[in-house]
Amino acid sequence: MDTKIKILTAARLLFNDLGFSNVTIRMIASELQMSSGNLNYHFKTRDDILEALYFEMVQEFDKRVEQLGIQEISFQSIKRDMHLSMKRMVDYRFFWTDLYNLLRLNQSIKAHFEAVYLKRFEGYEFLMRYLTDKGLLREFEFSTERKFLIERMIGFSNTWLYNSSIYEIEINDKYLDHQTGNLLAMLYPYLTNLGKLEFKKVRSDYFY
Amino acid sequence: MDTKIKILTAARLLFNDLGFSNVTIRMIASELQMSSGNLNYHFKTRDDILEALYFEMVQEFDKRVEQLGIQEISFQSIKRDMHLSMKRMVDYRFFWTDLYNLLRLNQSIKAHFEAVYLKRFEGYEFLMRYLTDKGLLREFEFSTERKFLIERMIGFSNTWLYNSSIYEIEINDKYLDHQTGNLLAMLYPYLTNLGKLEFKKVRSDYFY
C-alpha cells in the first residue's frame, strides 16, 4: 500500500476514536511505526491530512451527484445511494461530529462544503421533478413546501450522525438501516398512491 | 441586578461570541470590571458557569413540557411554543453549536439532556394523539411512521441552529420565522383536510 494512503487510513481511524483535536502527528506516526520526520515528508501539518481526508470522502459524494442525470432512478436506487452515503459518513465520522469546528480550520474544505450545498439542493430538485413526472410524487401544495422538504433532507443528512453521537448511540448496521429508512420516509407522505405502492416494495418491513 | 445573574449574562454573551472553549474566567471578570477572585466566590470554575447556564436555559423548556396536558392546543399555540424555544436557543447558541463537546464536559448536563429526550418524545406522542383525536392529523400508515416523524422533529430541534451555523447563516427574526415554519411544516403532509385548513390560517403567508 502507498505510504500516503497508509497515513490517511491510520489518521482517519485515530481521529474517529479520539477526535481530531486530540490526535497529534506524532501519534499517527507512532501508530505506523514511522518517524514524525518521515510522516512530515508526506504531510506537512495535521491540517493537510484533514484536507486530504475530506476530499477523499467527498470524491464519492461528488461522483454520485454528477451521475444523477444519467442513471435510472427508483426508490431502490435512492435507498442504495442514501445507504452508501451514510456508510461513508460513518467511515469519516470524526468529521461529522465536529463539523462546526473543522470547517473553521480549513478554507478549502469550507469553500467546497458551502458550494456543494447548492449542488445537493439542485440534485434533490431534479429527483423530485423526476418522481413527479413518473407519477410517484404529488404536486407540492404551498409555495415553500418543496424548499422546506429539501432543506430538511440536507439538514438530516448533515446532522443524523452528530445527533446520534450526542446520545452516544452505537452506530451499527441495524442503526444505519434505521436512519436510511427515516431519510427515505421523509418522502413518504408526499407520495401519490402509486408512489406509496412502490415505496412499500422497497421497505416492506414497515408494513406488517 | 444580582451579581450571579450579572456573571451568567456576561458569560453567556462571551460564549456566544467566541465559543465556550475560547473564554476564560479572567475574560468574564474583566468584562464586568470585577476581580477574578470575586467571580470565583460565586462560581469556582468555568464548568460551574456552563452548568448554571444550561439549567437556566432548560428551565423554560421543562416548564413547557410539563404544561402540555393542561393548556389548550392549536396550531397557533404549537407555533408559538416552537418560536419561543428557538428564540431561547439563539440566546444560548454557544451551547447548540458545540453540543457534542459540551455534553462530554459535564455529567449533570449530559444526564439531564439524555433524560429529557424521553420526555420530549412523550410530549410529541401526546400532541399527535391530541391532533388525531381532534380530526386534524391522519392516522399513521405504517408501523414506524410516527416514531420516525418524532425522531426527525427532535433531531431538527437539536440541530437547526448547528446546521445554520455550519453555513454561517445570519440568525435574525426572518430566519427564525423560516425555521419555525419548517418545523411546523413537518406536520403538514400528515394532516387531514380539516387539519390543512387550520394550518393555512396560521401560515397563510405560504398560500398565496
Coordinates of C-alpha atoms in Angstrom, one line a residue:
Chain A
M1 CA 0.0 0.0 0.0
D2 CA 1.1 3.5 -0.8
T3 CA 2.6 5.3 2.2
K4 CA 0.3 8.3 1.8
I5 CA -2.8 6.0 1.9
K6 CA -1.4 4.2 4.9
I7 CA -1.0 7.6 6.7
L8 CA -4.5 8.7 5.8
T9 CA -6.1 5.5 6.9
A10 CA -4.3 5.5 10.3
A11 CA -5.1 9.2 10.8
R12 CA -8.8 8.6 10.0
L13 CA -9.1 5.8 12.5
L14 CA -7.4 7.7 15.2
F15 CA -9.5 10.8 14.5
N16 CA -12.6 8.7 14.7
D17 CA -11.6 7.2 18.0
L18 CA -10.2 10.2 19.8
G19 CA -11.5 13.3 17.9
F20 CA -9.4 15.4 15.5
S21 CA -8.1 17.9 18.1
N22 CA -6.8 15.1 20.4
V23 CA -4.6 13.4 17.8
T24 CA -1.1 14.6 17.1
I25 CA 1.2 14.0 14.1
R26 CA 3.4 12.1 16.5
M27 CA 0.6 9.7 17.5
I28 CA -0.2 9.0 13.8
A29 CA 3.5 8.3 13.1
S30 CA 3.8 6.1 16.2
E31 CA 0.7 4.1 15.1
L32 CA 2.5 3.3 11.8
Q33 CA 5.9 2.8 13.5
M34 CA 7.2 5.6 11.3
S35 CA 9.3 8.7 12.3
S36 CA 7.5 12.0 12.6
G37 CA 10.0 13.3 10.0
N38 CA 9.0 10.6 7.5
L39 CA 5.4 11.4 8.0
N40 CA 6.1 15.1 7.6
Y41 CA 7.7 14.4 4.2
H42 CA 4.2 13.3 3.0
F43 CA 2.0 15.8 5.0
K44 CA 3.4 19.0 6.5
T45 CA 0.7 19.5 9.1
R46 CA -2.3 17.8 10.6
D47 CA -4.4 20.2 8.7
D48 CA -3.1 18.9 5.4
I49 CA -4.2 15.4 6.5
L50 CA -7.6 16.7 7.4
E51 CA -7.9 18.3 4.0
A52 CA -6.8 15.2 2.1
L53 CA -9.3 13.1 4.1
Y54 CA -12.1 15.5 3.4
F55 CA -11.6 15.4 -0.3
E56 CA -11.1 11.6 -0.2
M57 CA -14.5 11.4 1.4
V58 CA -16.4 13.7 -0.8
Q59 CA -15.0 12.4 -4.1
E60 CA -17.6 9.6 -3.8
F61 CA -20.4 12.1 -3.0
D62 CA -19.5 14.4 -5.8
K63 CA -19.4 11.5 -8.3
R64 CA -22.9 10.4 -7.3
V65 CA -24.4 14.0 -7.6
E66 CA -22.9 14.2 -11.1
Q67 CA -24.3 10.9 -12.2
L68 CA -27.9 11.9 -11.2
G69 CA -28.9 12.8 -14.7
I70 CA -27.5 9.6 -16.3
Q71 CA -28.7 6.7 -14.1
E72 CA -32.1 5.1 -13.8
I73 CA -33.9 6.3 -10.6
S74 CA -36.1 4.2 -8.4
F75 CA -36.8 4.0 -4.7
Q76 CA -34.4 1.1 -4.7
S77 CA -31.6 3.2 -6.2
I78 CA -32.4 6.2 -3.9
K79 CA -32.3 3.9 -0.9
R80 CA -29.0 2.4 -2.0
D81 CA -27.5 5.9 -2.6
M82 CA -28.6 7.0 0.9
H83 CA -27.2 3.9 2.5
L84 CA -23.8 4.3 0.7
S85 CA -23.5 7.9 1.7
M86 CA -24.3 7.2 5.3
K87 CA -21.9 4.3 5.4
R88 CA -19.2 6.6 4.0
M89 CA -20.0 9.2 6.6
V90 CA -19.5 6.7 9.4
D91 CA -16.1 5.8 8.0
Y92 CA -15.2 9.5 8.3
R93 CA -17.3 10.2 11.4
F94 CA -14.7 12.4 13.2
F95 CA -15.6 15.0 10.6
W96 CA -19.4 14.9 11.1
T97 CA -19.3 15.1 14.9
D98 CA -17.1 18.1 14.8
L99 CA -18.3 19.8 11.6
Y100 CA -18.7 23.3 13.0
N101 CA -15.2 23.5 14.4
L102 CA -13.4 21.7 11.5
L103 CA -15.0 23.9 8.8
R104 CA -13.4 26.9 10.6
L105 CA -9.9 25.3 10.4
N106 CA -9.6 25.0 6.7
Q107 CA -10.7 27.4 3.9
S108 CA -10.6 24.8 1.1
I109 CA -12.9 22.5 3.0
K110 CA -15.2 25.3 3.9
A111 CA -15.4 26.6 0.3
H112 CA -16.2 23.1 -1.0
F113 CA -18.7 22.4 1.7
E114 CA -20.6 25.6 1.0
A115 CA -20.5 25.2 -2.8
V116 CA -21.8 21.6 -2.6
Y117 CA -24.9 22.7 -0.7
L118 CA -26.3 24.2 -3.9
K119 CA -25.4 21.1 -5.9
R120 CA -27.1 18.9 -3.4
F121 CA -30.2 21.2 -3.4
E122 CA -30.3 21.0 -7.2
G123 CA -29.9 17.2 -7.0
Y124 CA -33.0 17.0 -4.8
E125 CA -34.9 19.3 -7.1
F126 CA -34.0 17.1 -10.1
L127 CA -35.0 13.9 -8.1
M128 CA -38.4 15.4 -7.1
R129 CA -39.2 16.6 -10.6
Y130 CA -38.3 13.1 -11.9
L131 CA -40.6 11.4 -9.3
T132 CA -43.4 13.8 -10.0
D133 CA -43.1 13.2 -13.8
K134 CA -43.3 9.4 -13.1
G135 CA -46.5 10.0 -11.1
L136 CA -44.8 8.8 -7.9
L137 CA -44.7 12.2 -6.0
R138 CA -47.7 14.5 -5.6
E139 CA -47.5 18.2 -6.6
F140 CA -46.4 20.5 -3.8
E141 CA -49.3 22.2 -2.1
F142 CA -47.7 25.5 -1.0
S143 CA -45.0 27.8 -2.2
T144 CA -42.2 26.8 0.1
E145 CA -43.2 23.1 0.7
R146 CA -40.6 21.6 -1.7
K147 CA -37.9 24.0 -0.4
F148 CA -38.6 23.1 3.2
L149 CA -38.5 19.4 2.4
I150 CA -35.2 19.7 0.6
E151 CA -33.7 21.8 3.4
R152 CA -34.8 19.2 5.9
M153 CA -33.4 16.3 3.9
I154 CA -30.0 18.0 3.6
G155 CA -30.1 19.1 7.2
F156 CA -30.9 15.5 8.2
S157 CA -28.0 14.2 6.1
N158 CA -25.6 16.7 7.7
T159 CA -26.6 16.0 11.3
W160 CA -28.0 12.5 11.7
L161 CA -24.6 11.2 12.8
Y162 CA -24.0 14.3 15.0
N163 CA -27.4 13.9 16.5
S164 CA -26.8 10.2 17.2
S165 CA -23.4 10.9 18.8
I166 CA -24.9 13.4 21.2
Y167 CA -26.9 10.5 22.7
E168 CA -23.9 8.1 22.3
I169 CA -26.0 5.7 20.2
E170 CA -24.0 2.8 18.8
I171 CA -23.7 3.1 15.0
N172 CA -24.1 -0.5 13.8
D173 CA -25.8 -1.9 10.6
K174 CA -29.2 -2.0 12.2
Y175 CA -29.0 1.6 13.2
L176 CA -27.7 2.6 9.7
D177 CA -30.7 0.8 8.2
H178 CA -33.0 2.7 10.6
Q179 CA -31.5 6.1 9.6
T180 CA -31.6 5.3 5.9
G181 CA -35.2 4.3 6.4
N182 CA -36.0 7.6 8.1
L183 CA -34.4 9.7 5.4
L184 CA -36.3 7.8 2.8
A185 CA -39.5 8.0 4.8
M186 CA -39.3 11.8 4.6
L187 CA -40.6 11.4 1.1
Y188 CA -43.5 9.0 2.0
P189 CA -46.3 11.5 2.9
Y190 CA -45.7 13.4 -0.3
L191 CA -46.1 10.3 -2.5
T192 CA -49.1 9.5 -4.7
N193 CA -50.9 6.2 -4.2
L194 CA -48.7 4.8 -6.9
G195 CA -45.6 6.1 -5.2
K196 CA -46.7 4.6 -1.9
L197 CA -47.1 1.2 -3.6
E198 CA -43.5 1.5 -5.0
F199 CA -42.2 2.6 -1.6
K200 CA -43.9 -0.4 0.1
K201 CA -41.9 -2.8 -2.2
V202 CA -38.6 -1.2 -1.0
R203 CA -39.5 -1.0 2.7
S204 CA -41.9 -3.9 3.0
D205 CA -40.6 -4.4 6.6
Y206 CA -42.5 -1.3 7.7
F207 CA -45.9 -2.7 6.5
Y208 CA -46.6 -5.8 8.5
Chain B
M1 CA -29.2 43.1 39.5
D2 CA -27.9 40.1 41.4
T3 CA -24.1 39.5 40.9
K4 CA -24.7 35.9 40.0
I5 CA -27.1 36.9 37.2
K6 CA -24.7 39.6 36.0
I7 CA -21.9 37.0 35.7
L8 CA -24.2 34.5 33.9
T9 CA -25.3 37.1 31.4
A10 CA -21.8 38.3 30.7
A11 CA -20.5 34.8 30.3
R12 CA -23.4 33.7 28.0
L13 CA -22.7 36.7 25.7
L14 CA -19.0 36.0 25.6
F15 CA -19.6 32.3 25.0
N16 CA -21.9 33.1 22.2
D17 CA -19.4 35.5 20.5
L18 CA -16.2 33.5 21.0
G19 CA -17.2 29.9 21.7
F20 CA -17.1 28.3 25.2
S21 CA -13.6 27.0 25.0
N22 CA -12.1 30.4 24.0
V23 CA -13.5 32.3 27.0
T24 CA -11.6 32.3 30.4
I25 CA -12.9 33.2 33.8
R26 CA -10.5 36.2 33.6
M27 CA -12.2 37.4 30.5
I28 CA -15.6 37.2 32.1
A29 CA -14.4 39.1 35.2
S30 CA -12.7 41.7 33.1
E31 CA -16.0 42.3 31.1
L32 CA -17.7 43.0 34.4
Q33 CA -14.8 45.1 35.8
M34 CA -14.7 42.6 38.6
S35 CA -11.6 40.7 40.1
S36 CA -11.3 37.0 39.2
G37 CA -11.3 36.3 42.9
N38 CA -14.7 38.0 43.3
L39 CA -16.0 36.0 40.4
N40 CA -14.6 32.8 41.9
Y41 CA -16.5 33.4 45.0
H42 CA -19.7 32.9 43.0
F43 CA -18.5 30.3 40.5
K44 CA -15.5 28.1 41.2
T45 CA -14.9 27.1 37.6
R46 CA -16.0 27.9 34.1
D47 CA -17.7 24.5 34.1
D48 CA -19.9 25.6 37.0
I49 CA -21.0 28.6 34.9
L50 CA -21.7 26.3 32.0
E51 CA -23.9 24.1 34.2
A52 CA -25.8 27.1 35.7
L53 CA -26.4 28.5 32.2
Y54 CA -27.6 25.1 30.9
F55 CA -30.2 24.7 33.7
E56 CA -31.2 28.4 33.3
M57 CA -32.0 27.7 29.7
V58 CA -33.8 24.4 30.1
Q59 CA -36.0 25.6 33.0
E60 CA -38.2 27.2 30.4
F61 CA -38.3 24.1 28.1
D62 CA -39.1 21.8 31.1
K63 CA -41.9 24.0 32.2
R64 CA -43.5 23.9 28.7
V65 CA -43.3 20.1 28.5
E66 CA -45.0 19.8 31.9
Q67 CA -47.8 22.2 30.9
L68 CA -48.6 20.1 27.8
G69 CA -51.5 18.3 29.4
I70 CA -53.1 21.5 30.9
Q71 CA -53.1 24.0 28.1
E72 CA -55.4 24.3 25.1
I73 CA -53.5 23.1 21.9
S74 CA -53.9 24.7 18.5
F75 CA -51.5 25.2 15.5
Q76 CA -51.3 28.8 16.9
S77 CA -50.1 27.6 20.3
I78 CA -47.7 25.0 18.7
K79 CA -46.2 27.6 16.5
R80 CA -45.8 30.0 19.5
D81 CA -44.1 27.3 21.5
M82 CA -41.7 26.4 18.7
H83 CA -40.9 30.1 18.2
L84 CA -40.2 30.6 21.9
S85 CA -38.0 27.6 22.1
M86 CA -36.0 28.6 19.1
K87 CA -35.6 32.1 20.3
R88 CA -34.3 30.8 23.7
M89 CA -31.9 28.5 21.8
V90 CA -30.5 31.5 20.0
D91 CA -29.9 33.3 23.3
Y92 CA -27.8 30.3 24.4
R93 CA -26.5 29.5 21.0
F94 CA -22.9 28.7 22.2
F95 CA -24.4 25.6 23.6
W96 CA -26.1 24.4 20.4
T97 CA -23.2 24.9 18.1
D98 CA -20.9 22.9 20.4
L99 CA -23.3 20.4 21.9
Y100 CA -21.3 17.3 21.2
N101 CA -18.2 18.6 23.0
L102 CA -20.1 20.4 25.9
L103 CA -22.1 17.3 26.8
R104 CA -18.8 15.5 27.4
L105 CA -17.6 18.1 29.8
N106 CA -20.4 17.9 32.4
Q107 CA -22.2 14.8 33.8
S108 CA -25.2 16.7 35.2
I109 CA -25.9 18.4 31.8
K110 CA -25.4 15.1 30.0
A111 CA -27.7 13.2 32.3
H112 CA -30.5 15.9 32.0
F113 CA -30.1 16.1 28.3
E114 CA -30.5 12.4 27.8
A115 CA -33.4 12.1 30.3
V116 CA -35.3 14.9 28.6
Y117 CA -35.2 13.1 25.2
L118 CA -37.8 10.7 26.5
K119 CA -40.0 13.5 27.9
R120 CA -39.8 15.3 24.6
F121 CA -40.7 12.1 22.7
E122 CA -43.7 11.6 25.0
G123 CA -44.7 15.2 24.6
Y124 CA -44.8 14.7 20.8
E125 CA -46.8 11.5 21.2
F126 CA -49.3 13.3 23.4
L127 CA -49.5 16.2 20.8
M128 CA -50.1 13.8 17.9
R129 CA -52.7 11.8 19.7
Y130 CA -54.4 15.1 20.6
L131 CA -54.4 16.3 17.0
T132 CA -55.7 12.9 15.7
D133 CA -58.5 13.0 18.3
K134 CA -59.5 16.5 17.0
G135 CA -59.6 15.1 13.4
L136 CA -56.6 17.3 12.4
L137 CA -54.0 14.7 11.9
R138 CA -54.4 11.5 9.9
E139 CA -53.8 8.0 11.2
F140 CA -50.2 6.9 10.7
E141 CA -49.9 4.5 7.7
F142 CA -47.0 2.2 8.7
S143 CA -45.6 0.9 12.0
T144 CA -42.7 3.3 12.4
E145 CA -44.1 6.3 10.7
R146 CA -45.0 8.3 13.9
K147 CA -41.7 7.2 15.5
F148 CA -39.7 8.5 12.5
L149 CA -41.6 11.8 12.5
I150 CA -41.0 12.4 16.2
E151 CA -37.3 11.5 15.8
R152 CA -37.0 13.9 13.0
M153 CA -38.7 16.7 14.8
I154 CA -36.5 16.3 17.9
G155 CA -33.5 16.0 15.6
F156 CA -34.4 19.1 13.7
S157 CA -34.9 21.0 17.0
N158 CA -31.5 19.8 18.3
T159 CA -29.6 20.7 15.1
W160 CA -31.3 23.6 13.2
L161 CA -29.0 26.1 14.8
Y162 CA -25.9 23.9 14.4
N163 CA -26.8 23.3 10.8
S164 CA -27.3 27.0 10.2
S165 CA -24.1 27.9 11.9
I166 CA -22.2 25.5 9.6
Y167 CA -23.2 27.7 6.7
E168 CA -22.7 30.9 8.7
I169 CA -26.3 32.0 8.1
E170 CA -27.3 35.1 10.0
I171 CA -29.8 34.3 12.7
N172 CA -32.3 37.2 12.5
D173 CA -36.1 37.3 13.1
K174 CA -36.9 36.5 9.5
Y175 CA -34.7 33.4 9.6
L176 CA -36.2 32.3 12.9
D177 CA -39.7 32.6 11.4
H178 CA -38.4 30.5 8.4
Q179 CA -37.1 27.7 10.7
T180 CA -40.3 27.8 12.9
G181 CA -42.2 27.5 9.7
N182 CA -40.2 24.5 8.6
L183 CA -40.6 22.6 11.9
L184 CA -44.3 23.3 11.8
A185 CA -44.5 22.2 8.1
M186 CA -43.1 18.8 9.1
L187 CA -46.6 18.1 10.3
Y188 CA -48.4 19.4 7.2
P189 CA -48.3 16.3 4.9
Y190 CA -49.7 14.2 7.8
L191 CA -52.7 16.5 8.3
T192 CA -56.3 15.7 7.3
N193 CA -58.1 18.2 5.1
L194 CA -59.5 19.8 8.2
G195 CA -56.0 20.0 9.7
K196 CA -54.7 21.6 6.5
L197 CA -57.4 24.3 6.7
E198 CA -56.4 25.1 10.3
F199 CA -52.7 25.1 9.3
K200 CA -53.5 27.6 6.5
K201 CA -55.0 30.0 9.0
V202 CA -51.7 30.0 11.0
R203 CA -49.3 30.2 8.0
S204 CA -51.4 32.0 5.4
D205 CA -48.3 33.6 4.1
Y206 CA -47.4 30.2 2.5
F207 CA -50.6 30.0 0.5
Y208 CA -50.6 33.0 -1.9

